[in-house]
Each structure stands twice: as C-alpha cells, then as structure tokens.
mmCIF file of C-alpha atoms in Angstrom:
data_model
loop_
_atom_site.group_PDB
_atom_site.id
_atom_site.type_symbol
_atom_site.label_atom_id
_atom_site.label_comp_id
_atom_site.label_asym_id
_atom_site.label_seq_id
_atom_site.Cartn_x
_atom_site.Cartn_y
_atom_site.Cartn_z
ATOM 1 C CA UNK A 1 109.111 101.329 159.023
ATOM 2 C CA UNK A 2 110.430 98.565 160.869
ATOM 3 C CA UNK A 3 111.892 95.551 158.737
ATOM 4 C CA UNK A 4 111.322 91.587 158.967
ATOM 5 C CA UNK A 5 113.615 89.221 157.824
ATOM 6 C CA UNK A 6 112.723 85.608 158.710
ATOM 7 C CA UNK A 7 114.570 82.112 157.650
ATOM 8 C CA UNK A 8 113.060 78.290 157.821
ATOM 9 C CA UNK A 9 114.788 75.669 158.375
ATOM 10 C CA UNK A 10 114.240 72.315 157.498
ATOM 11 C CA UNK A 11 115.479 68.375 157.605
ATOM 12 C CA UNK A 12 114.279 65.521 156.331
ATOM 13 C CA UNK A 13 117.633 63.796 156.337
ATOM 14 C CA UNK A 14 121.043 64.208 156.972
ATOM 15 C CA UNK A 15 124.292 63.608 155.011
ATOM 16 C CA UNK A 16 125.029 59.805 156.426
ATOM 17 C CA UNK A 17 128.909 60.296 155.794
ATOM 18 C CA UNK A 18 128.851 62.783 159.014
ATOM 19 C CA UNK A 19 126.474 60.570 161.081
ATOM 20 C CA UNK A 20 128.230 57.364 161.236
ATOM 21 C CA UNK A 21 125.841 55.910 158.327
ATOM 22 C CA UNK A 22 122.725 57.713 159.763
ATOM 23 C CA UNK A 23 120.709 59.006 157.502
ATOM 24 C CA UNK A 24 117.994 60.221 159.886
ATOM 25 C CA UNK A 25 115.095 59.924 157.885
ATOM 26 C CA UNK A 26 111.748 61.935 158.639
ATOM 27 C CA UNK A 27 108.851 63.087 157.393
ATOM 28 C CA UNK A 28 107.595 67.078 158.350
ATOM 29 C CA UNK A 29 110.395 69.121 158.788
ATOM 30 C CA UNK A 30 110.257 70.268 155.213
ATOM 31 C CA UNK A 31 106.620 70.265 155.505
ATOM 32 C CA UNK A 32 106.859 72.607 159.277
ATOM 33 C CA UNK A 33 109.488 74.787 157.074
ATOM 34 C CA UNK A 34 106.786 75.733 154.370
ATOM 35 C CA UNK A 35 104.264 76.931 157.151
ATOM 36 C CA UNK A 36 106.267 78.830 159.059
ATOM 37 C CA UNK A 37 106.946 80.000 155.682
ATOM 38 C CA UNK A 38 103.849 81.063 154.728
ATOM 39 C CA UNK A 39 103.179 82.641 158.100
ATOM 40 C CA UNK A 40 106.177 84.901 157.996
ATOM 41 C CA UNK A 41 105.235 85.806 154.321
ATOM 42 C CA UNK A 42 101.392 86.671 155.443
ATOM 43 C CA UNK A 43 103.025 88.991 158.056
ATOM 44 C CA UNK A 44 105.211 91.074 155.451
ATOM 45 C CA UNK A 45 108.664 89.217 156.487
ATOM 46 C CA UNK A 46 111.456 88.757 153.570
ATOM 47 C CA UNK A 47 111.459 85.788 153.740
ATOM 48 C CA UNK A 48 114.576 82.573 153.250
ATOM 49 C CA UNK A 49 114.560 78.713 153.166
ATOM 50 C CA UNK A 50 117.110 75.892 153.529
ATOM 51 C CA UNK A 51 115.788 72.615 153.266
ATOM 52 C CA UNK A 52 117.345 69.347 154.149
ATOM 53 C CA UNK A 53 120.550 68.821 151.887
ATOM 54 C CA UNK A 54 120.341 72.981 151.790
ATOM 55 C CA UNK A 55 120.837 73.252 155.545
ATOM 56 C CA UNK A 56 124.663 73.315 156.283
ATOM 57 C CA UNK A 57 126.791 74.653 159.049
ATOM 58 C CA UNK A 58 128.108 77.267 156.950
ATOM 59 C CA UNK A 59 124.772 77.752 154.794
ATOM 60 C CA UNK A 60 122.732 78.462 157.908
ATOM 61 C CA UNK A 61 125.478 80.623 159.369
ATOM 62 C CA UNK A 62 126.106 82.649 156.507
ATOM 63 C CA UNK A 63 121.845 83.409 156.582
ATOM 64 C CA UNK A 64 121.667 84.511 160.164
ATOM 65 C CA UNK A 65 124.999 86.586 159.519
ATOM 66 C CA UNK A 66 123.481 88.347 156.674
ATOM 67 C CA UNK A 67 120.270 88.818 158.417
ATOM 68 C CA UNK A 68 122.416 90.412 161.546
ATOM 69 C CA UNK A 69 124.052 92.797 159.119
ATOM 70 C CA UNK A 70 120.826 93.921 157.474
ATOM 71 C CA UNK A 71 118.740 94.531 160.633
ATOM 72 C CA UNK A 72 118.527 97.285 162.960
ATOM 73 C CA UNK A 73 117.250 98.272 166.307
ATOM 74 C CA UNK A 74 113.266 97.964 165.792
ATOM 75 C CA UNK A 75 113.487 95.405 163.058
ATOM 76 C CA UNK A 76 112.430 92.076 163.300
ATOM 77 C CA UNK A 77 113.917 88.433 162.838
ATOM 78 C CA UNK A 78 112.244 85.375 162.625
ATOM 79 C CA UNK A 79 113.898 81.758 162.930
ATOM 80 C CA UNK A 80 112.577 78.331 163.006
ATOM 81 C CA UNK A 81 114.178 75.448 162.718
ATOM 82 C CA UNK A 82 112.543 71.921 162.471
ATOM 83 C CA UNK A 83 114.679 68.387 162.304
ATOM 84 C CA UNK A 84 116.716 66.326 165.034
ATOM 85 C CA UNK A 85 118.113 67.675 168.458
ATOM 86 C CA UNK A 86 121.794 66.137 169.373
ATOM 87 C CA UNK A 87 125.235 66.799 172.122
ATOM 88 C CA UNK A 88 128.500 66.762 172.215
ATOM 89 C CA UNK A 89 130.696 66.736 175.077
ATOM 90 C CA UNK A 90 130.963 70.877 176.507
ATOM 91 C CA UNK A 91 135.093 71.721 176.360
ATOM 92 C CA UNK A 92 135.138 75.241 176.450
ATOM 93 C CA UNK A 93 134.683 74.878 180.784
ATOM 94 C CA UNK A 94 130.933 76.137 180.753
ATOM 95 C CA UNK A 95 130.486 73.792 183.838
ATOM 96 C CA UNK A 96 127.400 72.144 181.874
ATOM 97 C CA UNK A 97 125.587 69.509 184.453
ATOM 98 C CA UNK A 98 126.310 66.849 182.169
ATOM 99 C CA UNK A 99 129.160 68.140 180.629
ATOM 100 C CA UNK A 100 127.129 68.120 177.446
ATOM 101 C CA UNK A 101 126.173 71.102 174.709
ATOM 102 C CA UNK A 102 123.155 70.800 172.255
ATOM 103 C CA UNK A 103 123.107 71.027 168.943
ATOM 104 C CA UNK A 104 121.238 71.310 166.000
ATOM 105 C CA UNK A 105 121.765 68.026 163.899
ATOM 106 C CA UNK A 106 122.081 70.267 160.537
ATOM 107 C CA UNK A 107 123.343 68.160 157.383
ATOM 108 C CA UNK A 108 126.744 68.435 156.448
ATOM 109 C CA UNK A 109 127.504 68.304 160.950
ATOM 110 C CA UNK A 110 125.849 69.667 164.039
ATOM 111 C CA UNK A 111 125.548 72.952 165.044
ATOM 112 C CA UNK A 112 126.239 73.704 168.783
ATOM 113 C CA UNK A 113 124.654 75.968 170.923
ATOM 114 C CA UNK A 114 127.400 78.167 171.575
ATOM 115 C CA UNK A 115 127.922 78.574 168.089
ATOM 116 C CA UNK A 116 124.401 79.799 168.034
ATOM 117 C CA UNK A 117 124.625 82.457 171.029
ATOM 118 C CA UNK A 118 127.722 83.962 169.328
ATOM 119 C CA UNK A 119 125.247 84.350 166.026
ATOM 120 C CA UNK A 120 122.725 86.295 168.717
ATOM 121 C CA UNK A 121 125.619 88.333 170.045
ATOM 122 C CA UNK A 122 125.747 89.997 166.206
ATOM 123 C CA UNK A 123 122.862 91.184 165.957
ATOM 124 C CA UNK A 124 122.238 95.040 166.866
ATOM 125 C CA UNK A 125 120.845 96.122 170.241
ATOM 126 C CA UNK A 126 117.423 97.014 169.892
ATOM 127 C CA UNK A 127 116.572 94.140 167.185
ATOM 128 C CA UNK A 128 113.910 91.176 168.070
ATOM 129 C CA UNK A 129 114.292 87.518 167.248
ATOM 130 C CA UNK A 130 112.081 85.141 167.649
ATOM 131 C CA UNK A 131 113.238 80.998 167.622
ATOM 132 C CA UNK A 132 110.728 77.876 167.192
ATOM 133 C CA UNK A 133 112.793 75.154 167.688
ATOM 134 C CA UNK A 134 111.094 71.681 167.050
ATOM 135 C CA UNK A 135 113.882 68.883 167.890
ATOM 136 C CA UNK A 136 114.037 66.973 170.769
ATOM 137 C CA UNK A 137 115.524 68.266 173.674
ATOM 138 C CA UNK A 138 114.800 71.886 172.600
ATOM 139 C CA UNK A 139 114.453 73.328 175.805
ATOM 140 C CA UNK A 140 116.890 76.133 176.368
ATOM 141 C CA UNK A 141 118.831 75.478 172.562
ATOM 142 C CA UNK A 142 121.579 76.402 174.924
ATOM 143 C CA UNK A 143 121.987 74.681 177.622
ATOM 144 C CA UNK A 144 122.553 70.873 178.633
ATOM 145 C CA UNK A 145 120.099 68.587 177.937
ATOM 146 C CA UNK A 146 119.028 66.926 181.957
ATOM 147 C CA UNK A 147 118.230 63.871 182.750
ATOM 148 C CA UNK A 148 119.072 60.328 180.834
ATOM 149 C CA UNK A 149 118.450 59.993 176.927
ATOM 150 C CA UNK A 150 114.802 57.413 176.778
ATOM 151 C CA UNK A 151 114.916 54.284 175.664
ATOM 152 C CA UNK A 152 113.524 55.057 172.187
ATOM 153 C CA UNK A 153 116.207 57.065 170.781
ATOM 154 C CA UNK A 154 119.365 55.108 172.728
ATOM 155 C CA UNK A 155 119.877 53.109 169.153
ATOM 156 C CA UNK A 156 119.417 54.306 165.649
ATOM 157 C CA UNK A 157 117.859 50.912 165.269
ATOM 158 C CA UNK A 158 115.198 51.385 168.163
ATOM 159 C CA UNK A 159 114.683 55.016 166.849
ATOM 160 C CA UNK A 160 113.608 53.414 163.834
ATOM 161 C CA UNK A 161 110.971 51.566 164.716
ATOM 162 C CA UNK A 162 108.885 54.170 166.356
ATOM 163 C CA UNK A 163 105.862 56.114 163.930
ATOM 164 C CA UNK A 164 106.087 58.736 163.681
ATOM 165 C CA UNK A 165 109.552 58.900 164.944
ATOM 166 C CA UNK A 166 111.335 61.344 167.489
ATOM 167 C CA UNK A 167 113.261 64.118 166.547
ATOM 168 C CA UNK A 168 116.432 62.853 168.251
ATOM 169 C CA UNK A 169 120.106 61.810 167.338
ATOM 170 C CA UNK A 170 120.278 57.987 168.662
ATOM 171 C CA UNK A 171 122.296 57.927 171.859
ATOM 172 C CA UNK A 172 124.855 55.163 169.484
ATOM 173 C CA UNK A 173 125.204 58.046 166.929
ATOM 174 C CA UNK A 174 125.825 60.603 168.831
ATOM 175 C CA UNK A 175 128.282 58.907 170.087
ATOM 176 C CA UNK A 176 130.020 57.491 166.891
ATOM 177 C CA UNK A 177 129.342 61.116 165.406
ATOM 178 C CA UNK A 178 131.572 62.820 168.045
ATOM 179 C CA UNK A 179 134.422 60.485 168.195
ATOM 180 C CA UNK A 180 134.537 60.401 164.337
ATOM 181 C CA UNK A 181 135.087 64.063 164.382
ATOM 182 C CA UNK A 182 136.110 64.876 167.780
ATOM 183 C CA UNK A 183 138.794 67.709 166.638
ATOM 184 C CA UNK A 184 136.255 69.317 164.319
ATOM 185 C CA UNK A 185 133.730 69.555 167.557
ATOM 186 C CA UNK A 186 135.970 70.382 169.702
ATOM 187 C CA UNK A 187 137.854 72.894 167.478
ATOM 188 C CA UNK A 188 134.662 74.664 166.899
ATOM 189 C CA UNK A 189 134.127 74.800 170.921
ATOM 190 C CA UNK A 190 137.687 76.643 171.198
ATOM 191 C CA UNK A 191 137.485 79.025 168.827
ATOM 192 C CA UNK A 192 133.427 79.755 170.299
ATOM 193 C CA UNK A 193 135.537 80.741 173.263
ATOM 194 C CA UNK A 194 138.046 82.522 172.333
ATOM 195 C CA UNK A 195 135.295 84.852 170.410
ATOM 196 C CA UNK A 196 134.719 88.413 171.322
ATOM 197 C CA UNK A 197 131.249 87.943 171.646
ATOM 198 C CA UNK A 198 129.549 85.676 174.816
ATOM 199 C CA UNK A 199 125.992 85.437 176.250
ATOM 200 C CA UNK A 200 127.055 88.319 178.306
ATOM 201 C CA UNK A 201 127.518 90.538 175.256
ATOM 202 C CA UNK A 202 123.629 89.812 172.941
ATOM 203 C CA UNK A 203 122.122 93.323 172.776
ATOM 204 C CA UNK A 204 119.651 91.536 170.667
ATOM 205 C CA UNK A 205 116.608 90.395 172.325
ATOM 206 C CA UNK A 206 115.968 86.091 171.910
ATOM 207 C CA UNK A 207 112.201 84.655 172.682
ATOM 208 C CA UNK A 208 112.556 81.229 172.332
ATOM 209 C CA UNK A 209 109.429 78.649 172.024
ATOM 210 C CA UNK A 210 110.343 74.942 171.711
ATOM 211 C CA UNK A 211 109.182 71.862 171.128
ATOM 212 C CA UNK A 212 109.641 70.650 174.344
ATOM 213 C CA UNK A 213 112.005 70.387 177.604
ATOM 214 C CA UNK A 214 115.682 69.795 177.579
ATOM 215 C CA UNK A 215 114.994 65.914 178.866
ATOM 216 C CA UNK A 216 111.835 65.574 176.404
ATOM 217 C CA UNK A 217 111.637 64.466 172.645
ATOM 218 C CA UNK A 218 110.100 66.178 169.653
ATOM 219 C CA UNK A 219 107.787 64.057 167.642
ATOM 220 C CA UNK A 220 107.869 63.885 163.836
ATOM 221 C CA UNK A 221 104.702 63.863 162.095
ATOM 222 C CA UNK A 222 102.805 63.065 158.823
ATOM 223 C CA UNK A 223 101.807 66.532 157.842
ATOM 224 C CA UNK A 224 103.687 68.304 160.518
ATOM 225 C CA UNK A 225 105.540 67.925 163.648
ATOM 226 C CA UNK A 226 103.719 67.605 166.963
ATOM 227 C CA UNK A 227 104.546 70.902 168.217
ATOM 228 C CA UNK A 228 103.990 72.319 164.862
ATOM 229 C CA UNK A 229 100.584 71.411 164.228
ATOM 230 C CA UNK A 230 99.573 72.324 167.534
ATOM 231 C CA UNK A 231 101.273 75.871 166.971
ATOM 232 C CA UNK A 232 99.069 76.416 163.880
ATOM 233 C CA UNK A 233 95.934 75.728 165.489
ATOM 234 C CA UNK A 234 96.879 77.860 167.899
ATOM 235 C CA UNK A 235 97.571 80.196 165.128
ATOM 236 C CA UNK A 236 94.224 79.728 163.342
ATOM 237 C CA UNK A 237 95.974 81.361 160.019
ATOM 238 C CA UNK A 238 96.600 84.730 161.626
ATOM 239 C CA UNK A 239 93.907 85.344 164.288
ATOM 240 C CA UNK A 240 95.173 84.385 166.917
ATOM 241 C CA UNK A 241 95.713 87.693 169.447
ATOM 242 C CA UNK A 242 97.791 88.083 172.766
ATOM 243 C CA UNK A 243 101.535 88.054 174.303
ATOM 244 C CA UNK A 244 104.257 85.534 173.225
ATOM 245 C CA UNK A 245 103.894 84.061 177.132
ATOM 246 C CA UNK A 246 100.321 84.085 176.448
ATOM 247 C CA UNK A 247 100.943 81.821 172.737
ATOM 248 C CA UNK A 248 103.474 79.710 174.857
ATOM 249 C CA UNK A 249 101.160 78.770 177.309
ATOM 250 C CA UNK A 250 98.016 78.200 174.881
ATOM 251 C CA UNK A 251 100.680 75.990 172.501
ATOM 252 C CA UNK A 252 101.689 74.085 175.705
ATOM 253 C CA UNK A 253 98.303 73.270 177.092
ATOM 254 C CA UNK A 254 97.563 71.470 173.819
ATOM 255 C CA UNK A 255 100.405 69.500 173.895
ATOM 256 C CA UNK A 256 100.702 65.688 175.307
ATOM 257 C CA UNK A 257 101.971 65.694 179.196
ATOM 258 C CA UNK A 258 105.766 64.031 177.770
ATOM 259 C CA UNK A 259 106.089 66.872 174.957
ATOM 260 C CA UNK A 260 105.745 70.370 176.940
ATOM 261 C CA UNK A 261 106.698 73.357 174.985
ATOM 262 C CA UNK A 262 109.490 75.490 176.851
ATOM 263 C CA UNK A 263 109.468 79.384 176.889
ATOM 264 C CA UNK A 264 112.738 81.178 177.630
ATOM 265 C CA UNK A 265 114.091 84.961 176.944
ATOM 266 C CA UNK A 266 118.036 85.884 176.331
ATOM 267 C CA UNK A 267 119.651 87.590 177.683
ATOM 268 C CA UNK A 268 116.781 88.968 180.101
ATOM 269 C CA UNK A 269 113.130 89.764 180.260
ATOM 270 C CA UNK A 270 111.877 92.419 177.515
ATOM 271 C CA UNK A 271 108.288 93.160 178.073
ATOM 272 C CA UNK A 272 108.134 95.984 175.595
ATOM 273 C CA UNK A 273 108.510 92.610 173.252
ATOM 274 C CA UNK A 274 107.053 90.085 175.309
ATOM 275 C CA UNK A 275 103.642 91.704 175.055
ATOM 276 C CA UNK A 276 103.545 92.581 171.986
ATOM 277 C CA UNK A 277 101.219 90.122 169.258
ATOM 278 C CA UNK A 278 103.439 87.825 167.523
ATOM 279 C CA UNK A 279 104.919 88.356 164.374
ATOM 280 C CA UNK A 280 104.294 91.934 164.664
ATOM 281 C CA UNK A 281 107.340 93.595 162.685
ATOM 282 C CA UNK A 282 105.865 97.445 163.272
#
C-alpha cells in the first residue's frame, strides 16, 4: 500500500533578532497548521507539525529530508506551509526579472526558493507532493515575485495597522533583514548552486496551490487565513470530489479579485496525478 507522510507548518511570529526587530505578529497560521492537520490525519497521512518558534531553517529541512528518505515511488507527501512571504536579492545568475528569489519567512531566517527545489530534487521519482502555500506572493514559491511591493506592506509600521494583516515581510525589513545577513543569504545561494541537484533533476512530481499570485498578498485571518478558510469550504470536511485543477479553480473562484489562488506543476504536467481526488495516498 502506498504511504502518506504529510508536515504543517506554521507562524505566528518570528525570532525579531533575525528580522531587524520584527517580530511579525499574526493570528492563523498556527490555527491553518491544525486543519491541514486534521485533514491529512482523516486521510490516513503520518502526520508532523512545526509551529512558530518550532519552524527553523534547519528544523523544516531536516522534516522534508526525512520524509524524502522514507518515501517511495507511489507514496504520497503532503506540505503546507502558512506565515509571511519575503526576497532576497537572486546571486546564483538565475536571470530572475527582478533579480529577486522568494522565500519563506521561517523563524530563526528565511528560506529561499532554491533551497526548496533542491529539497524536491530528493525525493524519489515516482513520489507525489502536494504544497499549500499561504504567504503573500506565493505564486510560483520559486520564482520572482513581479510587479512593485503595495503600499501596505512597504513599512513594518504601515503593515501594522492593517486587520487582519497581510502575510508579507515589510518592504523596510526585507531590506534591513538582507543587509544584516547578506553573507549568510548569499552563502546559502552559492552553495544551492553548486548542488548536484537543480530543477532540471526533481523526479518527484510538485502540485502547488497558493494563496495567491507572485505580485498579490496573503491575508491573515481570525480563525484562519483567507485562502485557508476558503480551501475548507471548498473541502466541506472530506466531500469534496474532483481533480486538483478542478479544487484550484473552485478555491479561486471564491476568493476576492486581489487574492487569486495560483496553480502550478514541477517539473511538468502529470495527469496520472493531476486527476486524481486530492489527498488520495492509494
């Protein structure tokens, strides 16, 4: 039988000694980590958790590693990850638009993309993940965020003010962040590229739902995230049926006009997958 393994992610905070005095306070994350939760557990995945101060570089690594190591082709993995979207500047020459890579704004430091697609690239060929992203500028969780950061989230102090707020490093803290730690980023960049894996090399097949576009934000919540809650009705505790393009689309059409849900596959189309109801391990 085919084997599930799923992990949650989720931040309600970040360590403000990385983040220039940041703390980046919200509310759901945790909460949008305990549903996704309790999905993958009513669906028979094993089932892992890192919340807020839990959530490190090397913590979250270490899970997908281990979950790479136990899975093979058939099995199943399931990732979410719920708390702020961020950049730093691209330096391993990927030609990025803006020169920019995203991140995940995890809590001991961000986590960029590449690092990500070099995680994908260890998993066996033949295995299926599927990534909920809900952070701001989620699009692609891969690829350069377009377009100008909005007003909101330009200041930590601006960011603040909004309720609920957006799930965005401020545009000031990125920048702070990056120059406060430039050689760690950039360090982390080099030795991304000098890795034997690349995009070129996942076997693995990635469906990835997000929160919204690359130039969009993610709103927070009281009970859950935007994208979230409108996931779980969507849901409807298990019933709903149909393809993961299908889910996409029904997730998106719920969702306000400046928030649309993005739907991408790495490293190609898998219909075999695609079609199949979500969540299905066997």
């Amino acid at each position: 039988m085919p084997r599930g393994i799923s992990l949650h992610l989720g931040l309600n905070k970040v360590d403000p000694a990385h983040y220039d005095g940041w703390d980046g306070a919200l509310t759901a994350c945790e909460f949008d980590a305990n549903s996704m939760e309790s999905i993958a557990q009513n669906r028979g995945f094993e089932t892992n958790k890192l919340l807020t101060n839990e959530a490190t570089s090397q913590a979250v690594k270490e899970a997908i590693e281990r979950a790479a190591e136990a899975l093979d082709s058939g099995d199943f993995f399931f990732i979410t990850y719920s708390g702020h979207g961020g950049q730093v500047p691209d330096k391993n020459d990927e030609e990025e638009s803006d020169r920019s890579d995203e991140t995940w704004v995890l809590y001991d430091r961000q986590l960029v993309d590449d690092e990500l697609y070099v995680l994908w690239a260890k998993f066996k060929p033949g295995v299926r993940i599927f990534l909920l992203s809900d952070s701001c500028h989620s699009g692609s969780v891969a690829r350069a965020i377009e377009g100008s950061v909005p007003n909101v989230v330009a200041t930590a102090e601006m960011a603040a003010t909004q309720s609920p707020r957006y799930r965005a490093l401020p545009r000031d803290k990125m920048i702070a962040t990056y120059q406060q730690h430039a050689q760690l980023y950039d360090d982390i960049q080099k030795a991304v590229a000098s890795s034997d894996k690349s995009e070129s090399e996942v076997d693995a097949t990635v469906v990835l739902i997000s929160g919204c576009q690359d130039d969009e934000l993610s709103l927070d919540g009281f009970a859950n995230g935007r994208f979230t809650e409108e996931l779980l009705k969507v849901w409807d505790s298990g019933a709903w049926k149909g393809s993961y393009p299908d889910f996409h689309e029904t997730i998106r059409s719920g969702m306000p006009t400046d928030q649309q849900p993005n739907y991408m596959v790495v490293p190609s189309e898998n219909p075999d997958f695609e079609q199949q109801d979500p969540l299905t391990i066997g």
